[in-house]
Amino acid sequence: MSDAPGRDPSTTPLRVTPPAGGRRRRLVIGAGVALLVVIGVVTAVIVSQGPSPSGGSGAPPAADGLGTDVPITVDGDRILRNGQPWWLLGYNSFVWSGNCGDEDERMSAEDVDAWFASMRHDGRGAVRLFFFENWDLDRLDAAVESAKRHDVYLTITLDDAIGGCGETDKDSSWFEDQDERDAFRAHMTSLLERYRGETTIAWFEYFNEPSYEGGALREFYDEMGAAADEVDPDRLFATGTIAPYAVGDDADFTTLNESPGVDIASMHEYDENEVESNHGPDVRAGSAGKPVIVGEFGLYASESGEDCERDFAERTEQARLKAEAYTTGAGYAGAMMWAWQPGPENASECEYGNLDVDPLVQEMLRTFTP
């Protein structure tokens, strides 16, 4: 069992060559998102919904009046909203609820509300939140209500397969342990019952970055998908996978996505100097005809670019190119950046997890239209 606030680099396959200082700073890069690093100066930037004072691409798209009252559905390799093909852009967070992360990373409900208020409100903004067993349900209720007010869709990851936030690695012994399976099912079922029919939750995700475990993962998704259908047959589920290489081979990846318990295929990518990840074609080919969500993509940057591959402006442009690829490419339905996550003075650090102090990338995600 790991007590790390996020993903430990020693247990996570690396997709990029990290700069000096490592792929993730422990306090800032983990499995999620953050807010309000330096309360006061930064807060004014974060909650601004207009163009950044540092420059930008104009006003956010207007709200369409439908909000998140419109359920998200799947048709073939497309995700639909109000019967129309839908794409999303947004962020990740594992520290949002106060249940994970170091003390100076954890967000309050007020922080989360200000963060959601800063996002786009046209029904295309989305946030991937980790919410594990025994976490604070009051905070999740508050996040769902805040997201509804601000027209932001949520995707909720139920467990971590790589041992972050106090969870255990989901290896073959875990899948063979009936007590573990029962506990997962109870956690999943309780949330399905609590939020049955709640359209602000676009879908649930079984795990963050699982491996195939000799077919145990496919069998588990079959079982849990059937259990979910008994409670809320309209609820969608995504896999949370990285890419084919992380679950064995291409055939295993396809077999996993063929599960009747899977509605949406997943890719995580940190291929920073590529637009579409080199793993993208294999992911789409192995999606079993289902839509693909890029649940995580990350780009190292610091405000000045010193000792880093890019500054905030350069990261914004590369993120825009990736957003274009993942909202217009056949089979893709959008992407969520890593990560919104507080940390002291992290604008000057070369990190993925300093999006909360990067007004340029915030504005791009708020105003982007393919």
XYZ file of C-alpha atoms in Angstrom:
370
model
C 0.000 0.000 0.000
C 1.343 3.411 -0.942
C 0.884 6.621 0.986
C 2.088 8.738 -1.922
C -0.231 11.650 -2.709
C -0.117 10.741 -6.375
C 1.496 8.322 -8.729
C 4.955 7.207 -7.692
C 7.274 7.390 -10.740
C 8.759 4.039 -9.719
C 5.413 2.325 -10.337
C 4.276 4.234 -13.425
C 5.518 3.566 -16.979
C 7.237 6.678 -18.305
C 6.280 7.923 -21.728
C 8.735 10.809 -21.892
C 12.286 11.590 -20.901
C 11.980 13.747 -17.794
C 13.953 16.956 -17.382
C 16.224 17.512 -14.430
C 14.204 17.153 -11.245
C 12.153 14.154 -12.373
C 8.927 13.544 -14.209
C 6.788 14.636 -11.287
C 7.496 16.649 -8.197
C 5.904 14.704 -5.348
C 3.744 17.596 -4.210
C 2.625 18.667 -7.637
C 2.344 15.760 -10.064
C 0.365 12.738 -9.034
C -2.978 11.635 -10.224
C -5.056 14.714 -10.510
C -5.509 18.437 -10.420
C -5.253 21.504 -8.172
C -6.120 25.069 -7.272
C -5.209 28.308 -5.500
C -1.513 28.034 -4.880
C -0.900 31.535 -3.670
C -4.232 32.834 -2.416
C -4.717 36.419 -3.445
C -2.652 37.159 -6.544
C -3.279 33.765 -8.133
C -6.936 33.645 -7.151
C -7.677 36.742 -9.189
C -6.206 35.068 -12.260
C -7.884 31.731 -11.705
C -11.445 32.935 -11.324
C -11.312 35.377 -14.215
C -13.510 34.113 -17.015
C -12.493 36.640 -19.601
C -9.303 36.817 -21.653
C -6.102 36.538 -19.680
C -4.242 39.781 -19.027
C -1.255 37.986 -20.545
C -3.028 37.716 -23.863
C -5.360 35.150 -25.358
C -7.841 34.088 -27.974
C -11.011 35.919 -27.030
C -14.163 35.358 -25.014
C -15.362 31.907 -23.971
C -18.087 30.330 -26.109
C -21.558 31.205 -24.892
C -23.524 28.762 -22.780
C -26.165 26.953 -24.831
C -28.798 26.923 -22.096
C -28.777 23.144 -21.798
C -26.152 22.891 -19.084
C -25.402 19.460 -17.693
C -29.071 18.524 -17.605
C -28.414 16.833 -20.942
C -27.222 13.233 -20.456
C -24.102 12.012 -22.217
C -24.662 8.945 -24.400
C -22.608 6.788 -26.762
C -23.348 5.872 -30.374
C -20.653 3.752 -32.006
C -17.339 5.578 -31.700
C -19.029 8.892 -30.888
C -20.107 10.444 -27.623
C -23.348 12.402 -27.932
C -24.907 15.275 -26.014
C -28.466 16.187 -26.914
C -28.161 13.751 -29.814
C -25.210 15.630 -31.336
C -21.539 14.564 -31.483
C -19.804 15.918 -28.402
C -16.235 16.692 -27.416
C -14.839 17.836 -24.090
C -11.775 19.577 -22.700
C -10.739 19.898 -19.104
C -8.531 18.853 -16.253
C -7.634 16.111 -13.773
C -7.633 16.280 -9.970
C -6.833 13.868 -7.167
C -6.449 16.511 -4.432
C -9.829 18.204 -4.924
C -11.628 16.453 -2.052
C -8.965 16.812 0.629
C -8.612 13.020 0.866
C -5.338 12.782 -1.029
C -2.233 14.887 -1.477
C -0.007 16.790 0.897
C -1.524 19.341 3.234
C -0.677 22.354 1.081
C -2.194 20.711 -2.015
C -5.623 19.833 -0.687
C -8.539 21.897 -1.883
C -11.599 23.122 -0.019
C -15.131 23.000 -1.411
C -14.831 26.758 -1.978
C -11.631 26.221 -3.963
C -13.367 23.658 -6.140
C -16.318 25.975 -6.769
C -13.995 28.827 -7.794
C -12.130 26.459 -10.094
C -15.311 25.265 -11.799
C -16.455 28.886 -12.129
C -13.244 29.651 -14.043
C -13.938 27.026 -16.716
C -15.943 27.096 -19.923
C -19.727 26.979 -19.509
C -20.863 25.757 -22.917
C -21.393 22.147 -21.886
C -17.960 21.041 -23.122
C -15.968 21.621 -19.939
C -15.144 18.494 -17.952
C -13.074 17.407 -14.985
C -11.806 13.947 -14.107
C -11.987 13.474 -10.336
C -10.598 10.608 -8.300
C -13.028 9.383 -5.641
C -11.986 6.261 -3.787
C -13.566 4.092 -1.095
C -14.339 5.899 2.184
C -13.615 9.355 0.795
C -15.741 12.340 1.811
C -19.219 11.976 0.287
C -20.238 15.455 1.385
C -17.417 16.857 -0.711
C -18.508 14.813 -3.706
C -22.077 16.054 -3.290
C -20.757 19.624 -3.192
C -18.636 19.066 -6.305
C -21.579 17.639 -8.236
C -23.760 20.601 -7.273
C -21.020 23.075 -8.173
C -20.403 21.380 -11.511
C -24.122 21.533 -12.249
C -24.213 25.271 -11.502
C -21.266 25.932 -13.788
C -22.217 23.571 -16.653
C -19.169 21.358 -16.079
C -19.398 17.604 -16.609
C -17.638 15.229 -14.221
C -16.006 11.867 -14.783
C -15.285 9.936 -11.599
C -12.514 7.364 -11.201
C -13.423 4.769 -8.573
C -10.017 3.285 -7.677
C -6.307 3.525 -8.443
C -4.702 0.461 -10.012
C -1.164 1.686 -9.334
C -1.322 2.189 -5.606
C -1.727 5.955 -5.262
C -3.682 7.809 -2.578
C -3.358 4.903 -0.142
C -4.827 2.341 -2.538
C -3.235 -0.999 -3.405
C -1.775 -2.201 -6.707
C -4.402 -4.103 -8.644
C -2.301 -7.197 -9.384
C -3.513 -10.766 -9.886
C -3.707 -11.388 -6.128
C -6.052 -8.417 -5.765
C -8.413 -9.754 -8.412
C -8.356 -13.186 -6.728
C -9.327 -11.694 -3.359
C -13.099 -11.854 -3.044
C -13.104 -9.374 -0.180
C -11.399 -6.794 -2.412
C -13.846 -7.411 -5.227
C -16.789 -7.141 -2.875
C -15.466 -3.883 -1.424
C -15.037 -2.403 -4.907
C -18.547 -3.461 -5.880
C -20.000 -1.954 -2.700
C -18.192 1.347 -3.352
C -19.323 1.445 -6.979
C -22.897 0.479 -6.136
C -23.217 3.072 -3.395
C -22.246 5.845 -5.821
C -24.505 4.507 -8.563
C -27.433 4.510 -6.146
C -26.570 7.935 -4.750
C -26.311 9.568 -8.176
C -28.753 7.499 -10.195
C -29.961 9.677 -13.049
C -27.549 12.526 -12.237
C -26.550 13.773 -15.687
C -23.774 16.051 -14.430
C -21.728 12.869 -13.988
C -20.923 11.988 -17.592
C -19.480 8.572 -16.713
C -17.620 6.562 -14.128
C -14.211 5.007 -14.652
C -13.372 1.694 -12.993
C -9.661 2.215 -12.396
C -6.831 4.612 -13.023
C -4.250 2.890 -15.251
C -4.948 -0.833 -14.749
C -3.033 -3.704 -16.335
C -4.622 -6.721 -17.998
C -3.569 -9.292 -15.372
C -3.906 -12.276 -17.664
C -7.515 -11.532 -18.488
C -8.623 -10.860 -14.910
C -9.330 -7.224 -15.762
C -11.662 -8.164 -18.631
C -13.535 -10.613 -16.412
C -13.792 -7.968 -13.696
C -15.204 -5.386 -16.105
C -17.748 -7.930 -17.319
C -18.834 -8.627 -13.744
C -18.895 -5.038 -12.535
C -20.612 -3.819 -15.686
C -23.411 -6.328 -15.110
C -23.658 -5.233 -11.458
C -23.832 -1.578 -12.527
C -26.616 -2.345 -14.992
C -28.714 -3.713 -12.154
C -28.560 -0.335 -10.409
C -28.360 2.256 -13.192
C -28.489 0.733 -16.685
C -28.008 4.105 -18.367
C -24.732 4.906 -16.609
C -21.622 4.884 -18.816
C -18.251 3.412 -17.806
C -14.727 3.992 -19.126
C -11.685 1.757 -18.716
C -9.050 4.225 -17.455
C -6.267 2.465 -19.365
C -3.023 4.038 -20.589
C -2.575 2.340 -23.981
C -2.233 -1.176 -25.478
C 1.359 -1.575 -24.262
C 0.209 -1.237 -20.637
C -2.291 -4.110 -20.774
C -0.237 -6.744 -22.570
C -0.589 -6.473 -26.314
C -2.949 -5.064 -28.915
C -5.227 -8.108 -28.786
C -5.572 -7.801 -25.004
C -6.440 -4.123 -25.327
C -9.140 -4.909 -27.878
C -10.490 -7.769 -25.775
C -10.750 -5.459 -22.767
C -12.690 -2.820 -24.702
C -15.027 -5.498 -26.071
C -16.379 -6.031 -22.555
C -20.109 -5.248 -22.295
C -19.174 -3.359 -19.131
C -17.101 -0.855 -21.132
C -18.648 2.043 -23.038
C -15.590 4.273 -23.540
C -11.965 3.382 -24.263
C -9.179 5.322 -22.579
C -5.702 6.590 -23.371
C -3.218 8.429 -21.144
C -0.291 10.072 -22.882
C 2.789 12.088 -21.971
C 4.270 12.143 -25.462
C 5.021 15.808 -25.190
C 6.663 16.524 -28.526
C 3.993 14.747 -30.541
C 0.568 16.082 -31.455
C -1.418 12.848 -31.590
C 0.431 10.348 -29.417
C 2.245 7.616 -31.336
C 0.055 5.210 -29.335
C -3.122 6.891 -30.568
C -3.642 4.901 -33.776
C -3.313 1.594 -31.901
C -5.684 2.820 -29.196
C -8.304 3.787 -31.745
C -7.830 0.552 -33.685
C -8.237 -1.430 -30.463
C -11.201 0.473 -29.052
C -13.687 -2.174 -30.262
C -15.525 0.542 -32.177
C -16.096 2.606 -29.012
C -15.149 6.259 -28.485
C -11.726 7.137 -27.089
C -11.142 9.666 -24.327
C -7.659 10.959 -23.566
C -8.106 10.860 -19.811
C -4.682 12.368 -19.171
C -2.152 14.298 -21.186
C 0.616 16.361 -19.696
C 3.232 18.881 -20.785
C 6.174 20.049 -18.715
C 6.461 23.833 -18.460
C 7.526 26.647 -16.187
C 6.463 30.266 -16.412
C 9.818 31.441 -17.781
C 10.864 28.199 -19.460
C 14.123 28.250 -17.521
C 15.593 24.742 -17.132
C 12.532 23.386 -18.902
C 11.576 22.444 -22.442
C 8.869 25.080 -22.719
C 7.408 28.145 -21.073
C 3.695 28.665 -20.436
C 3.084 30.192 -23.879
C 4.798 27.286 -25.627
C 2.890 24.768 -23.534
C -0.365 26.512 -24.408
C 0.324 26.217 -28.135
C 1.271 22.531 -27.878
C -1.808 21.845 -25.737
C -3.931 23.599 -28.365
C -2.538 21.308 -31.084
C -3.297 18.267 -28.961
C -6.787 19.580 -28.238
C -7.352 19.888 -31.975
C -6.203 16.315 -32.564
C -8.266 14.858 -29.734
C -11.488 16.689 -30.547
C -11.479 16.268 -34.335
C -9.651 12.986 -34.967
C -11.873 10.043 -35.900
C -12.866 8.145 -32.785
C -11.631 10.736 -30.280
C -14.059 12.620 -28.046
C -11.792 14.945 -26.074
C -9.008 15.191 -23.547
C -8.219 16.256 -19.983
C -4.906 17.811 -18.962
C -2.677 16.866 -16.053
C -2.999 18.535 -13.613
C -4.726 21.211 -11.551
C -2.896 20.840 -8.275
C -1.716 23.389 -5.715
C 1.888 23.627 -4.676
C 3.998 26.453 -3.274
C 5.600 28.682 -5.911
C 5.168 26.087 -8.619
C 4.912 28.568 -11.510
C 8.713 28.647 -11.509
C 9.012 24.844 -11.401
C 9.258 22.655 -14.499
C 6.168 20.531 -13.942
C 2.955 19.110 -15.348
C 0.958 19.999 -12.257
C 1.082 23.804 -12.349
C -1.919 24.444 -14.598
C -3.607 26.307 -11.742
C -1.027 29.115 -12.054
C -0.887 29.099 -15.866
C -3.480 31.612 -17.121
C -2.556 31.037 -20.762
C -3.372 27.334 -20.851
C -6.490 28.004 -18.764
C -7.739 30.465 -21.333
C -6.999 28.124 -24.206
C -8.983 25.330 -22.581
C -11.787 27.801 -21.807
C -12.042 29.278 -25.311
C -10.858 26.516 -27.684
C -13.118 25.597 -30.573
C -11.960 23.154 -33.282
